[in-house]
Coordinates of C-alpha atoms in Angstrom, one line a residue:
X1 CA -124.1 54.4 -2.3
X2 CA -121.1 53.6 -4.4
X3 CA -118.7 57.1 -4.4
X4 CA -115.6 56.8 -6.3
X5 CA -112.0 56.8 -5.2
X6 CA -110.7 59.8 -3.1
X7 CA -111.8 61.7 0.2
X8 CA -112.7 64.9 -1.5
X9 CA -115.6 62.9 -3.7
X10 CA -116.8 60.3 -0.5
X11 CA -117.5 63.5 2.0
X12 CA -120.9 64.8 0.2
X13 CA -122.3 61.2 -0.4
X14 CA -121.6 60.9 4.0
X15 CA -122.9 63.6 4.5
X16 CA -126.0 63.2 2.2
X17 CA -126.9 60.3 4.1
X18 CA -126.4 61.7 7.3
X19 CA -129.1 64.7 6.6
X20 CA -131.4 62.4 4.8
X21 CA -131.0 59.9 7.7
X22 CA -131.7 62.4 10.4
X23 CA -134.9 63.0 8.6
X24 CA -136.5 60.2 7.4
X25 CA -135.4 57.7 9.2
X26 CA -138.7 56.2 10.3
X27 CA -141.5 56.9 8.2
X28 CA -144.7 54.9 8.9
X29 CA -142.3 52.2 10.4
X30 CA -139.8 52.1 7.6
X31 CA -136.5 52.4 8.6
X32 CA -133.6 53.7 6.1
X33 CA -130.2 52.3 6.3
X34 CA -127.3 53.2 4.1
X35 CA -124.7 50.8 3.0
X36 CA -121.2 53.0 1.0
X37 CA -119.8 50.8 -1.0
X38 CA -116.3 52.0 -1.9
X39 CA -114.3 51.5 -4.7
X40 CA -109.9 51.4 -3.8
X41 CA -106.9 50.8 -5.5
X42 CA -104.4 50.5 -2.7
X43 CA -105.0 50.9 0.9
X44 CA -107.4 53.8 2.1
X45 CA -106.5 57.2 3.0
X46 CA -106.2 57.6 6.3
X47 CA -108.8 60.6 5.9
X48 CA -111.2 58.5 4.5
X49 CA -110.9 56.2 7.0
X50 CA -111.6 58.6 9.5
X51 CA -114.5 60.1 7.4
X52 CA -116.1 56.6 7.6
X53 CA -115.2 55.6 11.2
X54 CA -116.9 58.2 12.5
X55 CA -120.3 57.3 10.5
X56 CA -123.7 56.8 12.8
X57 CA -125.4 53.8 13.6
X58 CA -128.0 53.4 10.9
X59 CA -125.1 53.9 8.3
X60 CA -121.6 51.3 7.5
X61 CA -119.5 50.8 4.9
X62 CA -117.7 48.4 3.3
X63 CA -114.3 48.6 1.3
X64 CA -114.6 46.8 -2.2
X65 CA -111.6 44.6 -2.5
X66 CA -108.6 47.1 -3.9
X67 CA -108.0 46.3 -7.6
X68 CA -105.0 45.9 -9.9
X69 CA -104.0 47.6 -13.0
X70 CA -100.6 44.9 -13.7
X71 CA -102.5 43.4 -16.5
X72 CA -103.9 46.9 -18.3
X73 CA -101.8 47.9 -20.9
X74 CA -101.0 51.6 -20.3
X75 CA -103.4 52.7 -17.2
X76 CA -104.4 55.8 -17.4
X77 CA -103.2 58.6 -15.1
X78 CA -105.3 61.3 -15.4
X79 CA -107.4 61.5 -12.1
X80 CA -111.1 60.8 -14.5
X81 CA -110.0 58.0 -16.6
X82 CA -108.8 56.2 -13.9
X83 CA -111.1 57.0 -11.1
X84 CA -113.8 55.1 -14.2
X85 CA -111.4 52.4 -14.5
X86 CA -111.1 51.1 -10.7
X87 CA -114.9 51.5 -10.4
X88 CA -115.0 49.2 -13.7
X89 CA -112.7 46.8 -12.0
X90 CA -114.5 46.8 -8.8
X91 CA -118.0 45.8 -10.4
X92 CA -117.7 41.7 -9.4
X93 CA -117.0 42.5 -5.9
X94 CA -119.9 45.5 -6.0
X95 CA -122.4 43.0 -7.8
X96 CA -121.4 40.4 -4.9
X97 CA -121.9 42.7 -2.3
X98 CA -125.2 43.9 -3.7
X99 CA -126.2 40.2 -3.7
X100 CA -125.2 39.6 0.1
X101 CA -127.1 43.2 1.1
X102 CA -130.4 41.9 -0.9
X103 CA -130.2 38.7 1.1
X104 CA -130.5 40.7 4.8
X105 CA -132.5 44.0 4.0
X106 CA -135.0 45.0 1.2
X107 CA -132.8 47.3 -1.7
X108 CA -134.4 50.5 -3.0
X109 CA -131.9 52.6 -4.5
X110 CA -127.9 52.9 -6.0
X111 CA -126.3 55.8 -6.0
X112 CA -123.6 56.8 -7.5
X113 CA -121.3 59.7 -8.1
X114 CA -121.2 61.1 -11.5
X115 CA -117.9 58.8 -12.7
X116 CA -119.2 55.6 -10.6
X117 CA -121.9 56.1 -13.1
X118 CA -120.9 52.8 -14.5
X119 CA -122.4 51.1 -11.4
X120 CA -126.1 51.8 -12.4
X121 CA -126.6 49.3 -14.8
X122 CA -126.6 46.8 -11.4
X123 CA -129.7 48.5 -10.5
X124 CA -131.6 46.9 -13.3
X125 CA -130.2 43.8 -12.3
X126 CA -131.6 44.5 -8.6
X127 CA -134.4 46.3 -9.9
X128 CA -134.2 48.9 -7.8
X129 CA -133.5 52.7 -8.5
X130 CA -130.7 54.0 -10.0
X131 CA -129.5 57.8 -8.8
X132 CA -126.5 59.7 -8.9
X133 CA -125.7 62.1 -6.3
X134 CA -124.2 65.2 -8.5
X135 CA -121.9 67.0 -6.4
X136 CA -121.1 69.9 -8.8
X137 CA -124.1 73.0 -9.0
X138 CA -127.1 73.1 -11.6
X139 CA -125.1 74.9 -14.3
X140 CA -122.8 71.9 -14.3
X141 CA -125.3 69.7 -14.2
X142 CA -127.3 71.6 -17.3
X143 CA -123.8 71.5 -19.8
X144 CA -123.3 68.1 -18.8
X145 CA -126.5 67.3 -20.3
X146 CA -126.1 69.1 -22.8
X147 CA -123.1 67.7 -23.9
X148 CA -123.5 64.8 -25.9
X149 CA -126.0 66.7 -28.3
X150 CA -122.7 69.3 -28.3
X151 CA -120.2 67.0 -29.2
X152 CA -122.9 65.6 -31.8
X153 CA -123.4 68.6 -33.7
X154 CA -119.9 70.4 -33.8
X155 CA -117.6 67.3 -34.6
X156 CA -116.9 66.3 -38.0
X157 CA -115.9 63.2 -37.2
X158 CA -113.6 62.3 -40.4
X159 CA -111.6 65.7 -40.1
X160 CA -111.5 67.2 -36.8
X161 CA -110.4 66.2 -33.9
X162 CA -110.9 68.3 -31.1
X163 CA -114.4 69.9 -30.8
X164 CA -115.1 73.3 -32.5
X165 CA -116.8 75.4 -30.4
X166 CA -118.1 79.0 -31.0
X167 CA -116.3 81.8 -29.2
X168 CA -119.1 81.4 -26.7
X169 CA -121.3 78.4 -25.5
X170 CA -124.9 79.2 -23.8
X171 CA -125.7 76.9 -20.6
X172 CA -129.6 76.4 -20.2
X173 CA -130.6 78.4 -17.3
X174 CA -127.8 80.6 -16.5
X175 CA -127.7 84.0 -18.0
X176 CA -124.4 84.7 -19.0
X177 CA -122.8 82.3 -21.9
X178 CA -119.4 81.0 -21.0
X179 CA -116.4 81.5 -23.2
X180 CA -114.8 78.3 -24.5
X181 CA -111.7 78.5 -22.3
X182 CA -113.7 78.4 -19.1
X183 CA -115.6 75.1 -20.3
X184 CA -114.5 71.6 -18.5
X185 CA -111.2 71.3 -18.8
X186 CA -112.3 67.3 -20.0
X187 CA -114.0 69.1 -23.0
X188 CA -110.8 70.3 -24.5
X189 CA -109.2 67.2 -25.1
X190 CA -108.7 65.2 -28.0
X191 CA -111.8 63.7 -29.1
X192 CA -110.0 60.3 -28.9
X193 CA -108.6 60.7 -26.1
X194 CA -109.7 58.5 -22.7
X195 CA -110.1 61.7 -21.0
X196 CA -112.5 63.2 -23.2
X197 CA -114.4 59.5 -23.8
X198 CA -114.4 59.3 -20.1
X199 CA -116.7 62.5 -19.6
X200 CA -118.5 62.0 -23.0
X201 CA -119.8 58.6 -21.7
X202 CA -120.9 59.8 -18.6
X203 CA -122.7 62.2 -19.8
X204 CA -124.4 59.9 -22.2
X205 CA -125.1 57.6 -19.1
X206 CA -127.2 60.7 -17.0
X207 CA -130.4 61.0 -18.9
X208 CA -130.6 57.1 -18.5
X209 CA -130.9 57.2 -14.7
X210 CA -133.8 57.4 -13.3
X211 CA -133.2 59.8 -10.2
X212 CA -130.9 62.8 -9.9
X213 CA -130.1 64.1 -6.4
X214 CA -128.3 68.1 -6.5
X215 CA -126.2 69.5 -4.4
X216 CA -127.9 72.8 -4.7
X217 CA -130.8 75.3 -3.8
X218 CA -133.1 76.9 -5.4
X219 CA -132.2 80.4 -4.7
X220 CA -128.7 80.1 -5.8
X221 CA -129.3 78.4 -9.0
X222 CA -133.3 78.6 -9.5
X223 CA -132.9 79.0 -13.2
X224 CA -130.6 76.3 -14.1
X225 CA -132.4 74.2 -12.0
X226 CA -136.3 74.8 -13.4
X227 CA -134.5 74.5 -16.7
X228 CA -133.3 70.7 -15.9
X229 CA -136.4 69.6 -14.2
X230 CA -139.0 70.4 -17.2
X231 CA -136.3 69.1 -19.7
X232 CA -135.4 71.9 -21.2
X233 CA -131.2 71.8 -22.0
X234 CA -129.9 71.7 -25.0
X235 CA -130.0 68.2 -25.3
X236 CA -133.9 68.2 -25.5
X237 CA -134.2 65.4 -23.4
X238 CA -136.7 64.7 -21.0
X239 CA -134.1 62.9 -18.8
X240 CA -134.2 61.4 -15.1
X241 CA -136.6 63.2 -11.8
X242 CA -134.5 66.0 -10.2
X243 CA -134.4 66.6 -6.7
X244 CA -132.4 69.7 -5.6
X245 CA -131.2 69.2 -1.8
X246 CA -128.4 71.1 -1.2
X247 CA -126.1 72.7 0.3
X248 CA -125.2 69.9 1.7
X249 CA -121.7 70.0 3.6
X250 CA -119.6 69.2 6.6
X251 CA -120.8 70.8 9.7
X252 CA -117.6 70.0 11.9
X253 CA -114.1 68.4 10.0
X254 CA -113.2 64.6 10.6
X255 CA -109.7 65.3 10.8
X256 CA -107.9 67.0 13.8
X257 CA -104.9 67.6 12.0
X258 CA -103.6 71.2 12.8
X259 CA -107.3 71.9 14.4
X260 CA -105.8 73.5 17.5
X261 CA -103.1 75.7 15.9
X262 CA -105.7 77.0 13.5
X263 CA -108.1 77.5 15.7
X264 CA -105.8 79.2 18.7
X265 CA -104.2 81.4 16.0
X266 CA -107.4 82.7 14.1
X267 CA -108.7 83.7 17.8
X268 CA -105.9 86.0 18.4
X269 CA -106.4 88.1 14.9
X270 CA -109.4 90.9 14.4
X271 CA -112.3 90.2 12.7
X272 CA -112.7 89.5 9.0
X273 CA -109.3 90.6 8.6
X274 CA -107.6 87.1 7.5
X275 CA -107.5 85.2 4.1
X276 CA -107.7 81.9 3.9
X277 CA -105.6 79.8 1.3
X278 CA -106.4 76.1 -0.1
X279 CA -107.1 74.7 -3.5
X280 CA -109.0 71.7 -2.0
X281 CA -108.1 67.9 -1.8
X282 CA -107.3 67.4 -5.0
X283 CA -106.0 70.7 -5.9
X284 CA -102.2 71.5 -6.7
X285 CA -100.1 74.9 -8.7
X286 CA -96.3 75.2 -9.7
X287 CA -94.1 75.6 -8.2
X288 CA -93.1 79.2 -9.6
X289 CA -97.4 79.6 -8.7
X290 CA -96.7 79.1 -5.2
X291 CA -93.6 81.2 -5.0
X292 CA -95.8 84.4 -6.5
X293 CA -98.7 84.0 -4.2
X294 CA -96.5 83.7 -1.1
X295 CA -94.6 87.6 -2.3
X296 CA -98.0 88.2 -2.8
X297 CA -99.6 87.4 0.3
X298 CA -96.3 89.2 1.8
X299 CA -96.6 92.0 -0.4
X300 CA -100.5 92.9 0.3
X301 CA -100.0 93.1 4.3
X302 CA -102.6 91.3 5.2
X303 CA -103.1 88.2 7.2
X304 CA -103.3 84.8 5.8
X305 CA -104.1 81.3 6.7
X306 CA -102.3 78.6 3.7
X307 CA -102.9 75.2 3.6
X308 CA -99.8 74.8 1.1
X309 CA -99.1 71.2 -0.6
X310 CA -96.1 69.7 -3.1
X311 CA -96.4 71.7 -6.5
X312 CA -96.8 69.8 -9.3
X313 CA -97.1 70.8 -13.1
X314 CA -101.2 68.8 -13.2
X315 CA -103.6 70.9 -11.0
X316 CA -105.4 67.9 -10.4
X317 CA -102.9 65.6 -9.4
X318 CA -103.0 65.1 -5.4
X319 CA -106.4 63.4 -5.7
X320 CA -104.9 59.8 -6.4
X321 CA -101.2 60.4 -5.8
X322 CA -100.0 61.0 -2.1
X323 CA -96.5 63.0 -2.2
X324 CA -94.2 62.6 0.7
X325 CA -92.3 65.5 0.2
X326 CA -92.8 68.7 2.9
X327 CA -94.5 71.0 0.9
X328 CA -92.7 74.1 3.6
X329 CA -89.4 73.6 1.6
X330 CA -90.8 75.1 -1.7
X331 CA -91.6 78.2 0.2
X332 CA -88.9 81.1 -0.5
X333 CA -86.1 81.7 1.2
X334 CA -87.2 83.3 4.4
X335 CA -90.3 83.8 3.9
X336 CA -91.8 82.4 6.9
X337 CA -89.3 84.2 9.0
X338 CA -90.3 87.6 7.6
X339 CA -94.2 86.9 7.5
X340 CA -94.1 85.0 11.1
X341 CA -96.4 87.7 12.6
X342 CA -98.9 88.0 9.7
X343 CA -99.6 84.4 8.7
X344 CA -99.9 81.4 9.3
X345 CA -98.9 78.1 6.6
X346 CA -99.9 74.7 7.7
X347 CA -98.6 71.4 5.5
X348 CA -100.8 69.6 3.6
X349 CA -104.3 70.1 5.8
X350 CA -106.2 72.2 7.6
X351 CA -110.1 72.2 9.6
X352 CA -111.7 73.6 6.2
X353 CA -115.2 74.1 8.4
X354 CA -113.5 75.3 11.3
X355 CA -111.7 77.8 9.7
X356 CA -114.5 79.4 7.5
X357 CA -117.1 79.6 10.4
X358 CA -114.4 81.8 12.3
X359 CA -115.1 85.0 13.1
X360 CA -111.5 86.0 11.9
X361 CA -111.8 85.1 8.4
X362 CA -112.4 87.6 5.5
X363 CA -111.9 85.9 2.7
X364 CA -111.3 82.5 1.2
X365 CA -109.0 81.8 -1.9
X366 CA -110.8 78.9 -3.1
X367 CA -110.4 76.7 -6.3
X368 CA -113.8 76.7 -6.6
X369 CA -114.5 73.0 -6.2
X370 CA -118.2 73.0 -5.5
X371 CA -118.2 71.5 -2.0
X372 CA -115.6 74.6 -0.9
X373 CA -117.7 77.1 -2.3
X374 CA -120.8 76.0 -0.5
X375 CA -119.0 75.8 2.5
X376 CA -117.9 79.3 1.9
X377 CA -121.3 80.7 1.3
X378 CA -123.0 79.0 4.0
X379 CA -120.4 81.3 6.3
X380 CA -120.6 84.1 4.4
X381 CA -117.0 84.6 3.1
X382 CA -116.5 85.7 -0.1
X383 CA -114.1 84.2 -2.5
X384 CA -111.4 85.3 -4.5
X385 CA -111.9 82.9 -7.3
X386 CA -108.7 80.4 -8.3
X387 CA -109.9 78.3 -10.7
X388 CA -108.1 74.7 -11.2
X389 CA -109.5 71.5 -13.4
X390 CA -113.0 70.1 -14.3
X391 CA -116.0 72.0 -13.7
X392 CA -114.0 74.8 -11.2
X393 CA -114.1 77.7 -14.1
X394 CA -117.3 77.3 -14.9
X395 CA -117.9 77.7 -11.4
X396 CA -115.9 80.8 -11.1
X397 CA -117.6 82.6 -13.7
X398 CA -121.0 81.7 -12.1
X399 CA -119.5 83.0 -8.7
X400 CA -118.3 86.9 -10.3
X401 CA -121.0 87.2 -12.6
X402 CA -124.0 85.7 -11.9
X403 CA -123.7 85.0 -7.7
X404 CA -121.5 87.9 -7.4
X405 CA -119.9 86.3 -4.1
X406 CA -116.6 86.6 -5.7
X407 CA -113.7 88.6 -7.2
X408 CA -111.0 87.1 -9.2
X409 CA -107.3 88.1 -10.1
X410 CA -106.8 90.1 -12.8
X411 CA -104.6 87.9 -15.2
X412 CA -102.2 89.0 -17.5
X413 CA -101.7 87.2 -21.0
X414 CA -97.6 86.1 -19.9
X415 CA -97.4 82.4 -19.9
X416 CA -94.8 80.3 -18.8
X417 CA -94.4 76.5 -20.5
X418 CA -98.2 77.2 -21.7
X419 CA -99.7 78.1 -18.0
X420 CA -100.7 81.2 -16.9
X421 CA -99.3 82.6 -13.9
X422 CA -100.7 85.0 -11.7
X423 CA -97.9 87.3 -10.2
X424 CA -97.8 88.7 -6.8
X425 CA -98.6 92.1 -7.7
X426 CA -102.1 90.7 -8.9
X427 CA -102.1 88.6 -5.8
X428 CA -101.5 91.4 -4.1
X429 CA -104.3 93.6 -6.0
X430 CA -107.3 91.3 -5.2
X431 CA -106.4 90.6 -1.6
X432 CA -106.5 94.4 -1.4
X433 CA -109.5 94.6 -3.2
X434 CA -111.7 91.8 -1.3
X435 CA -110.9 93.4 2.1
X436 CA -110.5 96.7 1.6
X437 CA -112.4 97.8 -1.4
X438 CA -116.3 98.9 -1.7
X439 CA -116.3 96.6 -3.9
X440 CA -115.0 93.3 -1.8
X441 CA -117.8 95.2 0.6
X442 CA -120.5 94.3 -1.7
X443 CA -119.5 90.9 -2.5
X444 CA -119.7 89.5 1.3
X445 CA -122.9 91.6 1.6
X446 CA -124.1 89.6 -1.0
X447 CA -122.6 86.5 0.4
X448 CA -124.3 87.1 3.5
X449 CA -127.5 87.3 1.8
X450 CA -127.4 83.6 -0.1
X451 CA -126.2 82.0 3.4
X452 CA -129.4 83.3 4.6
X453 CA -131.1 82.0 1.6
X454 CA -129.1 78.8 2.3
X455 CA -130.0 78.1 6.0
X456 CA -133.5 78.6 4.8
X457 CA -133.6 76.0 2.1
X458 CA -132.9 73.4 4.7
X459 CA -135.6 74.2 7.5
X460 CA -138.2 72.3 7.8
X461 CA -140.7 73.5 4.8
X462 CA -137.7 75.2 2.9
X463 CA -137.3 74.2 -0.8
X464 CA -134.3 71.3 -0.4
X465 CA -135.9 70.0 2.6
X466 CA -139.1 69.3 0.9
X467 CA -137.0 67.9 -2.2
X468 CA -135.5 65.6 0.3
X469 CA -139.2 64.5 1.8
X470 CA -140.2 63.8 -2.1
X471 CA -136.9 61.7 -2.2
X472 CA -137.9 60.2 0.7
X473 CA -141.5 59.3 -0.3
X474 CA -140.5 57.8 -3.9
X475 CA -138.3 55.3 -2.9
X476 CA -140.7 54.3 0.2
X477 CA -143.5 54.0 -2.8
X478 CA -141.5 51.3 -4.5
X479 CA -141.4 49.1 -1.4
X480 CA -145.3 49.4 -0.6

């Protein structure tokens, strides 16, 4: 399994191995074993290092040697571009370890995440199968597909160039079309642009795999994905086998970092009465964004758990770049003083899982990454939905429309230096309306209803665990 660079991306391939492990892991005498194979540029994160440390038996890793960018002329910076670039570098040392695995063990498939998708071609060389493990939901999946044939048709490649969309884009499979603005944020950029050739290529790459493993269920996302599996985007292609296996997600954190203070606190407040606040691993606002949601969070009277980080002015910028600064000093003046007995702000991290299975939480203001919305499901706490980068408003609109497990600020049209900001009297308002409105009361009823769905899908004749057996069974079939 070859993830690409950051914590945040390596946790669903772990712990896709660890469920499929647990379940297959003799099968007529055939015993699986799962090598990660990860890409770096500098020394690991001490959270992946923990992540991986704490692996099982029939599982290892190893670290790829870390690459260099002194001799590419301009690197790129943006998180996508270069994530593909170390993953290009790393391909001798991923080819070599390949070769030393193939000489101890019998290969049968490469995974990869969606931008290690330039790994694949190896398995040709291998022969064995090449999968990626998408991580995103079905919708995601379905533009993605569908995007080549997009930027095909709509480009007129010796005028334009950014793509001209219509004021609304229809997904295959989901029933409500999304407006342009809440497409990829990749999709917007200039056709010419790294960024923008970065997603387009690995788009391209997905319907030349031959196995596609989903981080989703059939109850949540049935449509979307029926619609991939007979072929059916807007692509027309056939495309690669789908296997829809999810949720998968972390049933206890690997980190202990400020377990005990979270933990201790949430046990002394009342039930469902407490938001919780983070905007993922990779996930980062202004700094004027995280002055109004702390008068916000002050303002709506109820309690609050925030995992707060450095601002920065790219919402996707903590996912490659480590800041040292104490993100507690961009709070306003006072603020913890005056809110001392109503919340709670930890630096940097917090026990995600522990957090959202308490009994004390109400809510979760979530940028929607996929892995943080599943977690949130699974426990049955509704959202308030705080869209960021890549696929995360496209998510949000399935959440409030389609899933209806979440509510979402209302925004006003001010902007400051081009980015919207959400004040703290709309803070405020949806805080208000998630735990105290009839409405917030029938979004976590219906959030309680897909994590029963979702504890279903993974029994033992339940729709993702039979997707995992069919996994199972076509890569033993290539080794009989």
């Amino acid at each position: 399994m070859v993830p690409c660079p950051g914590h945040g991306h390596l946790i669903p391939f772990v712990e896709f191995a660890k469920r499929f492990l647990l379940l297959h892991n003799n099968n007529n005498g055939v015993f699986f074993h799962v090598t990660l194979l990860v890409p770096t540029h500098g020394p690991p994160s001490p959270s992946a290092i923990a992540i991986l440390n704490a692996l099982p038996p029939n599982m290892d890793f190893i670290f790829l040697p870390s690459v260099t960018m002194d001799n590419i002329p301009n690197p790129p910076t943006h998180p996508i571009p270069r994530m593909k670039l170390i993953l290009q570098l790393s391909l001798p040392s991923l080819r070599q370890s390949l070769t030393s695995l193939s000489s101890k063990t019998t290969l049968v498939a490469l995974v990869s995440h969606f931008f290690s998708i330039d790994a694949l071609p190896l398995a040709k060389e291998f022969n064995i199968f090449s999968c990626v493990l998408y991580t995103a939901g079905a919708t995601s999946l379905s533009f993605s597909l569908s995007f080549p044939m997009l930027d095909k048709e709509k480009i007129n490649h010796d005028h334009q160039e950014s793509l001209d969309l219509p004021k609304t884009v229809n997904v295959s499979g989901c029933p409500v079309s999304f407006q342009v603005k809440d497409l990829p944020d990749l999709v917007h950029f200039p056709r010419s642009s790294e960024i923008y050739k970065s997603y387009l290529d690995a788009c391209r790459s997905l319907t030349l795999v031959d196995i596609l493993i989903l981080n989703s269920f059939n109850h949540l996302e049935g449509e979307a994905i029926q619609a991939i599996q007979r072929g059916k985007t807007s692509s027309g292609l056939t495309g690669p086998s789908v296997y829809s296996i999810g949720p998968i997600i972390q049933t206890e954190s690997s980190n202990e970092a400020n377990k005990l203070d979270c933990v201790t606190w949430l046990d002394n407040q009342p039930p469902k009465s407490v938001v919780y606040i983070c905007f993922g691993s990779g996930g980062t606002i202004s700094h004027e964004q995280v002055n109004e949601i702390a008068h916000g969070l002050e303002l709506s009277g109820h309690r609050f758990l925030w995992v707060i980080r450095p601002p920065s002015k790219i919402s996707g910028s903590a996912y490659l770049v480590t800041k040292k600064e104490d993100p507690l000093e961009y709070l306003p003046s006072g603020f913890l003083d005056r809110t001392k007995g109503q919340g709670l702000v930890v630096p940097s991290w917090a026990p995600q899982i522990e957090i959202l299975a308490h009994g004390s939480t109400g809510a979760f203001l979530s940028h929607c990454g996929w892995s943080s919305a599943m977690e949130s499901i699974i426990h049955g706490v509704p959202i308030i939905a705080w869209p960021l980068f890549a696929e995360q408003k496209m998510n949000a609109v399935l959440f409030t429309d389609v899933l209806r497990v979440a509510l979402r600020a209302q925004q006003s049209d001010a902007e400051n230096g081009g980015n919207i900001v959400v004040t703290r009297e709309q803070v405020a308002e949806v805080v208000k309306r998630i735990l105290e409105s009839d409405e917030g009361l029938e979004v976590r009823k219906r959030t309680r209803e897909l994590s029963d769905a979702a504890s279903l899908a993974v029994t033992q004749n339940g729709s993702s665990n039979m997707g995992l057996s069919s996994l199972a069974q076509k890569w033993l079939e290539s080794i009989a």
